[in-house]
Amino acid sequence: MTATAGRDPSGRKGSGAATARETGVRLAKAEPLNAVLHWSQELLEAEGARVDAMPVAGPLAAMPVALKDNIVTVEQPTTCASRILEGYVSPYNATVVERLRAAGALIAAKTNLDEFAMGSSTEHSAFGRTQHPEQPDLVPGGSSGGSAALVASGGADAALGSETGGSVRQPASFCGIVGIKPTYGRVSRYGLVAFGSSLDQIGMFGRDVRTAGRVLCAISGRDPNDATSADRPPLEFPEIPNDLLGFTIGVPKEYFPDDLDAGVRAACDRAIAHLRKAGAKIKQVSLPHTGLAIPTYYILAPAEASSNLARYDGVRYGPRYAPGEGDVQAMYRATRGVGFGPEVRRRIIVGTYVLSAGYYDAYYRKALRARWLIARDFDSVFAGGVDLLFTPSTPTTAFRAGDKLEDPVAMYLADVFSCPANLAWVTALSVPVGRSDGLPVGGQFIAPQFGEARMLQAASVLEALVDRAAEAR
Ligand code: GLN
């Protein structure tokens, strides 16, 4: 490798120091979005100097990357947008933070989220909602809405988010950028605050497929600190073909229901026409258990969350809200009652209920069985000669703040097209495919486990065709 410290491979000039200055200006400009929970010019400058001192420029040289505030960092707080972790600073860095830095990236900021990543709009943050980057009265999606809005507005080149049921793809779709959910096990979860451990995976945002894909490559690979990380070498960004000859792309009918938003349908139909013109073979397929995904997810994710969140007790992390008198139970109750917001409390109550002795078989065990049926649907279409699936990322474009806040089930339905991939441990990506009434529409590719390379290829080809069609208009 040549010594081009401070340059990124795309040829953009700029040392770490220059990037640090520039990024500070960009972050200040993005302030009205409330996308960022912590950043400082001093830390940015220290990051820039560190990058400039690297003997060899890494693959992400001088790229400013923001982190969702549920990824732990030594130099900045990690709050999960919750009062219960206000002011908490981790004694170690997440593996992804170490890997981003080793690749030459600058850690730019920590971004806003739905409390503990529970939500689809970033309205469930204890520190105020994040605005949509184009229309302030709309939501950016969630739960990684801070990361998505920041990247879409130009505040950072890329950002990490986390996915339990769609929290990267859904906000990417709403904000008109690219979001990737890697295969379960592709990226280390060491230092990602746990929500639903059998579903959680760190994902990434970029304004194009290449940027998000390069970030994925830089942080992927086995980590001895995460027993669930897969024993695979780091991913390498694939060559992008000129066409899609040899690709068979399945279009599952369950993802195009009659009540699908007309503008979303039209943009996805145009995308399918592009894929066909590029040489892909388009095949109608069926994933018959898709309808079970939301109920299954909303049993398993809260069950795992209720167990994972038991550790926030006012003793080990963050502030203690003590009532002044009473025993340790009273202290737990007061701390958890004040520290957790309403959506987190709802999940803990649901999760505890479905795991309780009388209901375990009826709910939790049944949901585990349904999960396997959902996963088997994907196995059979992929075994039947389909390389990738193409679907809308979300059933609608970005909605208005407040619209779904009082109706948890309506909020949960924002994930109908995204949570099946988490339940099935596969990889998926959202890429902009056009607009409906002026708002971005995302198209989703879903690939088999560890099928990221072909997915990045197809998404890159489609992205170029969508851009060209937009220019021609
Ligand atoms: N919106 C979903 C939920 O509220 C997914 C969240 C996520 O992927 N972190 O659980």
GROMACS .gro file of C-alpha atoms and ligand atoms in nm:
model
  483
    1MET     CA    1   0.000   0.000   0.000
    2THR     CA    2   0.134   0.347  -0.078
    3ALA     CA    3   0.173   0.601   0.199
    4THR     CA    4  -0.116   0.833   0.129
    5ALA     CA    5  -0.202   0.911   0.488
    6GLY     CA    6  -0.492   1.149   0.515
    7ARG     CA    7  -0.631   1.083   0.168
    8ASP     CA    8  -0.917   0.859   0.101
    9PRO     CA    9  -0.898   0.614  -0.189
   10SER     CA   10  -1.166   0.806  -0.378
   11GLY     CA   11  -0.900   1.073  -0.426
   12ARG     CA   12  -1.068   1.338  -0.213
   13LYS     CA   13  -0.801   1.556  -0.064
   14GLY     CA   14  -0.786   1.629   0.300
   15SER     CA   15  -0.576   1.547   0.600
   16GLY     CA   16  -0.724   1.427   0.926
   17ALA     CA   17  -0.680   1.778   1.064
   18ALA     CA   18  -0.867   1.935   0.772
   19THR     CA   19  -1.141   1.675   0.795
   20ALA     CA   20  -1.177   1.743   1.168
   21ARG     CA   21  -1.228   2.115   1.103
   22GLU     CA   22  -1.470   2.055   0.817
   23THR     CA   23  -1.666   1.797   1.014
   24GLY     CA   24  -1.706   2.041   1.304
   25VAL     CA   25  -1.866   2.291   1.066
   26ARG     CA   26  -2.092   2.022   0.918
   27LEU     CA   27  -2.199   1.901   1.262
   28ALA     CA   28  -2.276   2.253   1.379
   29LYS     CA   29  -2.489   2.306   1.069
   30ALA     CA   30  -2.683   1.985   1.137
   31GLU     CA   31  -2.759   2.089   1.497
   32PRO     CA   32  -3.129   2.181   1.439
   33LEU     CA   33  -3.203   1.818   1.347
   34ASN     CA   34  -3.121   1.699   1.702
   35ALA     CA   35  -2.949   1.404   1.538
   36VAL     CA   36  -2.643   1.419   1.765
   37LEU     CA   37  -2.623   1.357   2.140
   38HIS     CA   38  -2.249   1.416   2.194
   39TRP     CA   39  -1.963   1.562   1.995
   40SER     CA   40  -1.682   1.805   2.058
   41GLN     CA   41  -1.437   1.995   1.842
   42GLU     CA   42  -1.149   1.889   2.070
   43LEU     CA   43  -1.225   1.521   2.029
   44LEU     CA   44  -1.259   1.566   1.654
   45GLU     CA   45  -0.923   1.736   1.637
   46ALA     CA   46  -0.762   1.461   1.843
   47GLU     CA   47  -0.913   1.210   1.602
   48GLY     CA   48  -0.778   1.406   1.305
   49ALA     CA   49  -0.428   1.420   1.454
   50ARG     CA   50  -0.438   1.048   1.526
   51VAL     CA   51  -0.530   0.974   1.163
   52ASP     CA   52  -0.256   1.204   1.034
   53ALA     CA   53  -0.001   1.020   1.248
   54MET     CA   54  -0.090   0.681   1.101
   55PRO     CA   55   0.205   0.546   0.901
   56VAL     CA   56  -0.023   0.401   0.635
   57ALA     CA   57  -0.360   0.535   0.531
   58GLY     CA   58  -0.628   0.282   0.607
   59PRO     CA   59  -0.915   0.191   0.376
   60LEU     CA   60  -1.136   0.457   0.538
   61ALA     CA   61  -0.865   0.722   0.563
   62ALA     CA   62  -1.002   1.045   0.708
   63MET     CA   63  -1.365   0.944   0.673
   64PRO     CA   64  -1.583   1.099   0.947
   65VAL     CA   65  -1.810   0.827   1.086
   66ALA     CA   66  -2.079   0.882   1.352
   67LEU     CA   67  -2.193   0.615   1.598
   68LYS     CA   68  -2.538   0.542   1.730
   69ASP     CA   69  -2.530   0.612   2.103
   70ASN     CA   70  -2.578   0.246   2.195
   71ILE     CA   71  -2.224   0.162   2.079
   72VAL     CA   72  -1.981   0.211   2.366
   73THR     CA   73  -1.690   0.453   2.355
   74VAL     CA   74  -1.431   0.548   2.615
   75GLU     CA   75  -1.404   0.913   2.517
   76GLN     CA   76  -1.772   1.002   2.497
   77PRO     CA   77  -2.076   0.900   2.702
   78THR     CA   78  -2.305   0.617   2.590
   79THR     CA   79  -2.664   0.683   2.695
   80CYS     CA   80  -2.886   0.474   2.464
   81ALA     CA   81  -3.100   0.794   2.472
   82SER     CA   82  -3.218   0.686   2.818
   83ARG     CA   83  -3.224   0.867   3.152
   84ILE     CA   84  -3.110   0.543   3.312
   85LEU     CA   85  -2.769   0.577   3.145
   86GLU     CA   86  -2.738   0.955   3.157
   87GLY     CA   87  -2.371   1.044   3.193
   88TYR     CA   88  -2.253   0.682   3.169
   89VAL     CA   89  -1.905   0.641   3.018
   90SER     CA   90  -1.786   0.295   2.920
   91PRO     CA   91  -1.447   0.168   3.038
   92TYR     CA   92  -1.383   0.009   2.695
   93ASN     CA   93  -1.446   0.072   2.324
   94ALA     CA   94  -1.671  -0.150   2.115
   95THR     CA   95  -1.479  -0.368   1.869
   96VAL     CA   96  -1.632  -0.175   1.578
   97VAL     CA   97  -1.486   0.148   1.718
   98GLU     CA   98  -1.137  -0.005   1.730
   99ARG     CA   99  -1.177  -0.135   1.377
  100LEU     CA  100  -1.303   0.195   1.235
  101ARG     CA  101  -1.007   0.373   1.391
  102ALA     CA  102  -0.758   0.115   1.264
  103ALA     CA  103  -0.905   0.172   0.917
  104GLY     CA  104  -0.829   0.545   0.945
  105ALA     CA  105  -1.181   0.676   1.014
  106LEU     CA  106  -1.246   0.968   1.249
  107ILE     CA  107  -1.508   0.902   1.514
  108ALA     CA  108  -1.723   1.210   1.461
  109ALA     CA  109  -2.019   1.203   1.703
  110LYS     CA  110  -2.268   0.989   1.895
  111THR     CA  111  -2.616   0.998   1.748
  112ASN     CA  112  -2.971   1.006   1.879
  113LEU     CA  113  -3.197   0.699   1.882
  114ASP     CA  114  -3.519   0.562   2.021
  115GLU     CA  115  -3.444   0.471   2.383
  116PHE     CA  116  -3.251   0.141   2.384
  117ALA     CA  117  -3.323   0.114   2.008
  118MET     CA  118  -3.692   0.045   2.069
  119GLY     CA  119  -3.895   0.229   1.810
  120SER     CA  120  -3.930   0.327   1.446
  121SER     CA  121  -3.929   0.707   1.458
  122THR     CA  122  -3.661   0.831   1.703
  123GLU     CA  123  -3.944   0.994   1.897
  124HIS     CA  124  -3.884   0.762   2.194
  125SER     CA  125  -3.559   0.938   2.289
  126ALA     CA  126  -3.530   1.081   2.640
  127PHE     CA  127  -3.339   1.370   2.481
  128GLY     CA  128  -3.597   1.485   2.226
  129ARG     CA  129  -3.692   1.361   1.881
  130THR     CA  130  -3.473   1.383   1.572
  131GLN     CA  131  -3.616   1.566   1.271
  132HIS     CA  132  -3.636   1.434   0.917
  133PRO     CA  133  -3.347   1.589   0.718
  134GLU     CA  134  -3.580   1.739   0.454
  135GLN     CA  135  -3.906   1.816   0.637
  136PRO     CA  136  -3.884   1.905   1.007
  137ASP     CA  137  -4.237   1.794   1.092
  138LEU     CA  138  -4.167   1.440   0.971
  139VAL     CA  139  -3.976   1.164   1.149
  140PRO     CA  140  -3.647   1.029   1.010
  141GLY     CA  141  -3.748   0.671   1.099
  142GLY     CA  142  -3.584   0.475   1.375
  143SER     CA  143  -3.446   0.356   1.589
  144SER     CA  144  -3.117   0.469   1.429
  145GLY     CA  145  -3.283   0.793   1.312
  146GLY     CA  146  -3.002   1.017   1.440
  147SER     CA  147  -2.741   0.834   1.233
  148ALA     CA  148  -2.963   0.834   0.923
  149ALA     CA  149  -3.061   1.202   0.945
  150LEU     CA  150  -2.701   1.307   1.008
  151VAL     CA  151  -2.563   1.120   0.705
  152ALA     CA  152  -2.851   1.234   0.482
  153SER     CA  153  -2.793   1.597   0.577
  154GLY     CA  154  -2.420   1.575   0.510
  155GLY     CA  155  -2.316   1.597   0.877
  156ALA     CA  156  -2.100   1.284   0.843
  157ASP     CA  157  -1.994   1.063   0.550
  158ALA     CA  158  -2.113   0.744   0.717
  159ALA     CA  159  -2.258   0.622   1.043
  160LEU     CA  160  -2.317   0.304   1.235
  161GLY     CA  161  -2.659   0.208   1.361
  162SER     CA  162  -2.800  -0.111   1.505
  163GLU     CA  163  -3.062  -0.349   1.373
  164THR     CA  164  -3.290  -0.568   1.580
  165GLY     CA  165  -3.587  -0.550   1.345
  166GLY     CA  166  -3.514  -0.290   1.078
  167SER     CA  167  -3.363   0.006   1.263
  168VAL     CA  168  -3.105   0.077   0.992
  169ARG     CA  169  -3.300  -0.005   0.674
  170GLN     CA  170  -3.620   0.174   0.775
  171PRO     CA  171  -3.457   0.513   0.857
  172ALA     CA  172  -3.228   0.476   0.552
  173SER     CA  173  -3.541   0.438   0.342
  174PHE     CA  174  -3.713   0.739   0.503
  175CYS     CA  175  -3.406   0.962   0.466
  176GLY     CA  176  -3.308   0.862   0.110
  177ILE     CA  177  -2.974   0.696   0.185
  178VAL     CA  178  -2.826   0.344   0.188
  179GLY     CA  179  -2.853   0.125   0.498
  180ILE     CA  180  -2.713  -0.226   0.545
  181LYS     CA  181  -2.807  -0.497   0.793
  182PRO     CA  182  -2.527  -0.753   0.780
  183THR     CA  183  -2.574  -1.127   0.832
  184TYR     CA  184  -2.607  -1.216   1.201
  185GLY     CA  185  -2.249  -1.281   1.314
  186ARG     CA  186  -2.078  -1.087   1.032
  187VAL     CA  187  -1.995  -0.791   1.259
  188SER     CA  188  -1.894  -0.811   1.624
  189ARG     CA  189  -2.156  -0.705   1.879
  190TYR     CA  190  -1.895  -0.657   2.151
  191GLY     CA  191  -1.975  -0.313   2.290
  192LEU     CA  192  -2.320  -0.285   2.132
  193VAL     CA  193  -2.565  -0.242   2.420
  194ALA     CA  194  -2.784  -0.553   2.405
  195PHE     CA  195  -3.155  -0.530   2.313
  196GLY     CA  196  -3.254  -0.865   2.158
  197SER     CA  197  -2.929  -1.060   2.147
  198SER     CA  198  -3.044  -1.325   1.897
  199LEU     CA  199  -3.152  -1.049   1.657
  200ASP     CA  200  -2.911  -0.758   1.718
  201GLN     CA  201  -2.651  -0.669   1.457
  202ILE     CA  202  -2.458  -0.349   1.394
  203GLY     CA  203  -2.544  -0.193   1.057
  204MET     CA  204  -2.418   0.106   0.857
  205PHE     CA  205  -2.534   0.408   0.659
  206GLY     CA  206  -2.379   0.593   0.364
  207ARG     CA  207  -2.509   0.821   0.093
  208ASP     CA  208  -2.417   0.552  -0.160
  209VAL     CA  209  -2.372   0.176  -0.165
  210ARG     CA  210  -1.996   0.200  -0.194
  211THR     CA  211  -1.949   0.411   0.119
  212ALA     CA  212  -2.176   0.196   0.336
  213GLY     CA  213  -2.023  -0.120   0.187
  214ARG     CA  214  -1.667  -0.007   0.259
  215VAL     CA  215  -1.759   0.063   0.621
  216LEU     CA  216  -1.908  -0.287   0.645
  217CYS     CA  217  -1.588  -0.437   0.503
  218ALA     CA  218  -1.372  -0.245   0.750
  219ILE     CA  219  -1.558  -0.364   1.060
  220SER     CA  220  -1.652  -0.720   0.958
  221GLY     CA  221  -1.478  -1.041   1.066
  222ARG     CA  222  -1.436  -1.268   1.363
  223ASP     CA  223  -1.393  -1.116   1.708
  224PRO     CA  224  -1.279  -1.337   1.996
  225ASN     CA  225  -1.471  -1.106   2.233
  226ASP     CA  226  -1.805  -1.198   2.073
  227ALA     CA  227  -1.888  -1.569   2.085
  228THR     CA  228  -2.165  -1.517   1.827
  229SER     CA  229  -1.934  -1.358   1.570
  230ALA     CA  230  -1.883  -1.589   1.272
  231ASP     CA  231  -1.548  -1.744   1.196
  232ARG     CA  232  -1.510  -1.573   0.860
  233PRO     CA  233  -1.245  -1.342   0.719
  234PRO     CA  234  -1.337  -0.974   0.678
  235LEU     CA  235  -1.555  -0.903   0.376
  236GLU     CA  236  -1.389  -0.745   0.072
  237PHE     CA  237  -1.578  -0.492  -0.136
  238PRO     CA  238  -1.669  -0.675  -0.460
  239GLU     CA  239  -1.603  -0.566  -0.819
  240ILE     CA  240  -1.917  -0.398  -0.951
  241PRO     CA  241  -2.035  -0.556  -1.277
  242ASN     CA  242  -2.179  -0.354  -1.566
  243ASP     CA  243  -2.496  -0.559  -1.576
  244LEU     CA  244  -2.687  -0.820  -1.381
  245LEU     CA  245  -2.665  -1.107  -1.629
  246GLY     CA  246  -2.669  -1.431  -1.433
  247PHE     CA  247  -2.863  -1.284  -1.137
  248THR     CA  248  -3.202  -1.431  -1.049
  249ILE     CA  249  -3.399  -1.188  -0.834
  250GLY     CA  250  -3.712  -1.306  -0.657
  251VAL     CA  251  -4.005  -1.072  -0.595
  252PRO     CA  252  -4.213  -1.206  -0.304
  253LYS     CA  253  -4.584  -1.136  -0.340
  254GLU     CA  254  -4.633  -1.096   0.036
  255TYR     CA  255  -4.427  -0.775   0.024
  256PHE     CA  256  -4.664  -0.612  -0.228
  257PRO     CA  257  -4.999  -0.621  -0.045
  258ASP     CA  258  -5.306  -0.446  -0.184
  259ASP     CA  259  -5.282  -0.165   0.070
  260LEU     CA  260  -4.918  -0.084  -0.014
  261ASP     CA  261  -4.871   0.293  -0.058
  262ALA     CA  262  -4.920   0.364  -0.430
  263GLY     CA  263  -4.608   0.580  -0.462
  264VAL     CA  264  -4.393   0.316  -0.291
  265ARG     CA  265  -4.532   0.051  -0.526
  266ALA     CA  266  -4.468   0.264  -0.833
  267ALA     CA  267  -4.105   0.335  -0.735
  268CYS     CA  268  -4.043  -0.036  -0.665
  269ASP     CA  269  -4.203  -0.137  -0.995
  270ARG     CA  270  -3.972   0.103  -1.177
  271ALA     CA  271  -3.676  -0.047  -0.989
  272ILE     CA  272  -3.780  -0.397  -1.094
  273ALA     CA  273  -3.798  -0.278  -1.455
  274HIS     CA  274  -3.440  -0.144  -1.419
  275LEU     CA  275  -3.321  -0.476  -1.278
  276ARG     CA  276  -3.479  -0.662  -1.568
  277LYS     CA  277  -3.327  -0.425  -1.824
  278ALA     CA  278  -2.987  -0.480  -1.660
  279GLY     CA  279  -3.018  -0.848  -1.743
  280ALA     CA  280  -3.147  -0.996  -1.417
  281LYS     CA  281  -3.403  -1.271  -1.436
  282ILE     CA  282  -3.707  -1.166  -1.231
  283LYS     CA  283  -3.904  -1.443  -1.066
  284GLN     CA  284  -4.228  -1.416  -0.867
  285VAL     CA  285  -4.189  -1.605  -0.540
  286SER     CA  286  -4.375  -1.657  -0.215
  287LEU     CA  287  -4.263  -1.646   0.148
  288PRO     CA  288  -4.583  -1.784   0.300
  289HIS     CA  289  -4.502  -1.719   0.667
  290THR     CA  290  -4.426  -1.347   0.624
  291GLY     CA  291  -4.749  -1.257   0.807
  292LEU     CA  292  -4.614  -1.419   1.125
  293ALA     CA  293  -4.308  -1.196   1.139
  294ILE     CA  294  -4.446  -0.897   1.331
  295PRO     CA  295  -4.623  -1.098   1.605
  296THR     CA  296  -4.321  -1.329   1.634
  297TYR     CA  297  -4.079  -1.038   1.655
  298TYR     CA  298  -4.288  -0.858   1.917
  299ILE     CA  299  -4.276  -1.163   2.142
  300LEU     CA  300  -3.910  -1.256   2.099
  301ALA     CA  301  -3.756  -0.907   2.100
  302PRO     CA  302  -3.933  -0.794   2.422
  303ALA     CA  303  -3.858  -1.132   2.587
  304GLU     CA  304  -3.487  -1.089   2.521
  305ALA     CA  305  -3.503  -0.720   2.612
  306SER     CA  306  -3.668  -0.789   2.948
  307SER     CA  307  -3.376  -1.013   3.035
  308ASN     CA  308  -3.104  -0.785   2.892
  309LEU     CA  309  -3.240  -0.475   3.064
  310ALA     CA  310  -3.252  -0.638   3.408
  311ARG     CA  311  -2.897  -0.513   3.460
  312TYR     CA  312  -3.005  -0.146   3.489
  313ASP     CA  313  -3.080  -0.142   3.858
  314GLY     CA  314  -2.930   0.179   3.993
  315VAL     CA  315  -2.629  -0.010   4.126
  316ARG     CA  316  -2.411  -0.101   3.831
  317TYR     CA  317  -2.471   0.172   3.572
  318GLY     CA  318  -2.576   0.535   3.557
  319PRO     CA  319  -2.777   0.738   3.807
  320ARG     CA  320  -2.970   0.606   4.104
  321TYR     CA  321  -3.312   0.750   4.169
  322ALA     CA  322  -3.354   0.657   4.537
  323PRO     CA  323  -3.681   0.732   4.715
  324GLY     CA  324  -3.495   0.826   5.034
  325GLU     CA  325  -3.634   0.546   5.242
  326GLY     CA  326  -3.724   0.183   5.192
  327ASP     CA  327  -3.528  -0.126   5.099
  328VAL     CA  328  -3.330  -0.223   4.795
  329GLN     CA  329  -3.649  -0.327   4.611
  330ALA     CA  330  -3.784   0.023   4.655
  331MET     CA  331  -3.459   0.161   4.511
  332TYR     CA  332  -3.485  -0.068   4.206
  333ARG     CA  333  -3.846   0.032   4.151
  334ALA     CA  334  -3.773   0.402   4.180
  335THR     CA  335  -3.466   0.389   3.954
  336ARG     CA  336  -3.630   0.180   3.685
  337GLY     CA  337  -3.958   0.368   3.709
  338VAL     CA  338  -3.793   0.706   3.658
  339GLY     CA  339  -3.502   0.593   3.441
  340PHE     CA  340  -3.691   0.404   3.169
  341GLY     CA  341  -3.935   0.575   2.933
  342PRO     CA  342  -4.284   0.440   2.854
  343GLU     CA  343  -4.192   0.231   2.546
  344VAL     CA  344  -3.907   0.056   2.728
  345ARG     CA  345  -4.133  -0.015   3.025
  346ARG     CA  346  -4.397  -0.156   2.788
  347ARG     CA  347  -4.140  -0.392   2.631
  348ILE     CA  348  -4.015  -0.510   2.970
  349ILE     CA  349  -4.369  -0.583   3.086
  350VAL     CA  350  -4.459  -0.770   2.763
  351GLY     CA  351  -4.130  -0.960   2.771
  352THR     CA  352  -4.169  -1.063   3.133
  353TYR     CA  353  -4.526  -1.174   3.063
  354VAL     CA  354  -4.442  -1.397   2.765
  355LEU     CA  355  -4.160  -1.559   2.960
  356SER     CA  356  -4.358  -1.618   3.277
  357ALA     CA  357  -4.431  -1.975   3.383
  358GLY     CA  358  -4.795  -1.987   3.274
  359TYR     CA  359  -4.742  -1.823   2.935
  360TYR     CA  360  -4.400  -1.943   2.820
  361ASP     CA  361  -4.536  -2.228   2.609
  362ALA     CA  362  -4.827  -2.031   2.467
  363TYR     CA  363  -4.618  -1.732   2.357
  364TYR     CA  364  -4.242  -1.761   2.380
  365ARG     CA  365  -4.204  -2.123   2.270
  366LYS     CA  366  -4.460  -2.080   1.993
  367ALA     CA  367  -4.280  -1.769   1.868
  368LEU     CA  368  -3.953  -1.964   1.854
  369ARG     CA  369  -4.125  -2.221   1.632
  370ALA     CA  370  -4.273  -1.951   1.410
  371ARG     CA  371  -3.925  -1.801   1.375
  372TRP     CA  372  -3.800  -2.124   1.220
  373LEU     CA  373  -4.090  -2.129   0.974
  374ILE     CA  374  -4.002  -1.774   0.867
  375ALA     CA  375  -3.634  -1.867   0.830
  376ARG     CA  376  -3.724  -2.178   0.630
  377ASP     CA  377  -3.923  -1.968   0.380
  378PHE     CA  378  -3.601  -1.783   0.297
  379ASP     CA  379  -3.399  -2.107   0.281
  380SER     CA  380  -3.640  -2.259   0.032
  381VAL     CA  381  -3.652  -1.963  -0.207
  382PHE     CA  382  -3.274  -1.930  -0.200
  383ALA     CA  383  -3.233  -2.306  -0.251
  384GLY     CA  384  -3.475  -2.278  -0.546
  385GLY     CA  385  -3.226  -2.080  -0.754
  386VAL     CA  386  -3.304  -1.726  -0.636
  387ASP     CA  387  -2.989  -1.522  -0.559
  388LEU     CA  388  -3.156  -1.220  -0.403
  389LEU     CA  389  -3.500  -1.091  -0.315
  390PHE     CA  390  -3.624  -0.744  -0.399
  391THR     CA  391  -3.902  -0.573  -0.197
  392PRO     CA  392  -4.002  -0.228  -0.073
  393SER     CA  393  -3.805  -0.142   0.244
  394THR     CA  394  -4.109   0.007   0.418
  395PRO     CA  395  -4.482   0.018   0.344
  396THR     CA  396  -4.494   0.403   0.344
  397THR     CA  397  -4.263   0.701   0.318
  398ALA     CA  398  -4.168   0.906   0.626
  399PHE     CA  399  -4.468   0.987   0.847
  400ARG     CA  400  -4.548   1.292   1.058
  401ALA     CA  401  -4.411   1.322   1.409
  402GLY     CA  402  -4.681   1.236   1.661
  403ASP     CA  403  -4.889   1.031   1.414
  404LYS     CA  404  -4.806   0.690   1.560
  405LEU     CA  405  -4.683   0.785   1.905
  406GLU     CA  406  -5.005   0.692   2.084
  407ASP     CA  407  -5.059   0.372   1.883
  408PRO     CA  408  -4.776   0.125   1.947
  409VAL     CA  409  -4.911  -0.136   1.705
  410ALA     CA  410  -4.920   0.115   1.417
  411MET     CA  411  -4.558   0.202   1.502
  412TYR     CA  412  -4.465  -0.170   1.510
  413LEU     CA  413  -4.613  -0.220   1.163
  414ALA     CA  414  -4.352   0.015   1.017
  415ASP     CA  415  -4.120  -0.290   1.034
  416VAL     CA  416  -4.332  -0.545   0.845
  417PHE     CA  417  -4.088  -0.569   0.555
  418SER     CA  418  -3.769  -0.541   0.756
  419CYS     CA  419  -3.801  -0.765   1.063
  420PRO     CA  420  -3.827  -1.099   0.872
  421ALA     CA  421  -3.458  -1.069   0.774
  422ASN     CA  422  -3.354  -1.028   1.139
  423LEU     CA  423  -3.562  -1.327   1.243
  424ALA     CA  424  -3.398  -1.535   0.967
  425TRP     CA  425  -3.037  -1.422   1.046
  426VAL     CA  426  -2.988  -1.318   0.680
  427THR     CA  427  -2.849  -0.995   0.532
  428ALA     CA  428  -3.047  -0.712   0.372
  429LEU     CA  429  -2.998  -0.359   0.245
  430SER     CA  430  -3.208  -0.055   0.163
  431VAL     CA  431  -3.118   0.162  -0.137
  432PRO     CA  432  -3.303   0.472  -0.264
  433VAL     CA  433  -3.523   0.389  -0.565
  434GLY     CA  434  -3.702   0.719  -0.623
  435ARG     CA  435  -3.958   0.946  -0.459
  436SER     CA  436  -4.327   0.945  -0.381
  437ASP     CA  437  -4.490   1.286  -0.327
  438GLY     CA  438  -4.143   1.431  -0.296
  439LEU     CA  439  -4.029   1.190  -0.024
  440PRO     CA  440  -3.761   0.920  -0.058
  441VAL     CA  441  -3.861   0.557  -0.121
  442GLY     CA  442  -3.624   0.271  -0.035
  443GLY     CA  443  -3.602  -0.062  -0.213
  444GLN     CA  444  -3.478  -0.362  -0.021
  445PHE     CA  445  -3.251  -0.645  -0.131
  446ILE     CA  446  -3.241  -0.954   0.090
  447ALA     CA  447  -2.963  -1.212   0.044
  448PRO     CA  448  -2.880  -1.547   0.204
  449GLN     CA  449  -2.651  -1.558   0.507
  450PHE     CA  450  -2.307  -1.420   0.415
  451GLY     CA  451  -2.435  -1.323   0.070
  452GLU     CA  452  -2.337  -0.956   0.114
  453ALA     CA  453  -2.105  -0.944  -0.191
  454ARG     CA  454  -2.373  -1.019  -0.452
  455MET     CA  455  -2.619  -0.796  -0.269
  456LEU     CA  456  -2.372  -0.503  -0.288
  457GLN     CA  457  -2.322  -0.572  -0.658
  458ALA     CA  458  -2.692  -0.572  -0.743
  459ALA     CA  459  -2.757  -0.265  -0.526
  460SER     CA  460  -2.471  -0.073  -0.691
  461VAL     CA  461  -2.601  -0.152  -1.040
  462LEU     CA  462  -2.954  -0.049  -0.944
  463GLU     CA  463  -2.830   0.269  -0.773
  464ALA     CA  464  -2.654   0.378  -1.093
  465LEU     CA  465  -2.966   0.311  -1.303
  466VAL     CA  466  -3.192   0.500  -1.061
  467ASP     CA  467  -2.951   0.797  -1.061
  468ARG     CA  468  -2.934   0.799  -1.439
  469ALA     CA  469  -3.312   0.786  -1.472
  470ALA     CA  470  -3.346   1.078  -1.227
  471GLU     CA  471  -3.096   1.285  -1.425
  472ALA     CA  472  -3.280   1.214  -1.748
  473ARG     CA  473  -3.604   1.353  -1.606
  474GLN     N1  474  -3.868  -0.082   1.537
  474GLN     C1  475  -3.833  -0.211   1.591
  474GLN     C2  476  -3.854  -0.212   1.739
  474GLN     O1  477  -3.904  -0.118   1.786
  474GLN     C3  478  -3.693  -0.245   1.552
  474GLN     C4  479  -3.593  -0.182   1.637
  474GLN     C5  480  -3.454  -0.212   1.599
  474GLN     O2  481  -3.428  -0.267   1.491
  474GLN     N2  482  -3.362  -0.181   1.689
  474GLN     O3  483  -3.823  -0.303   1.809
   0.00000   0.00000   0.00000
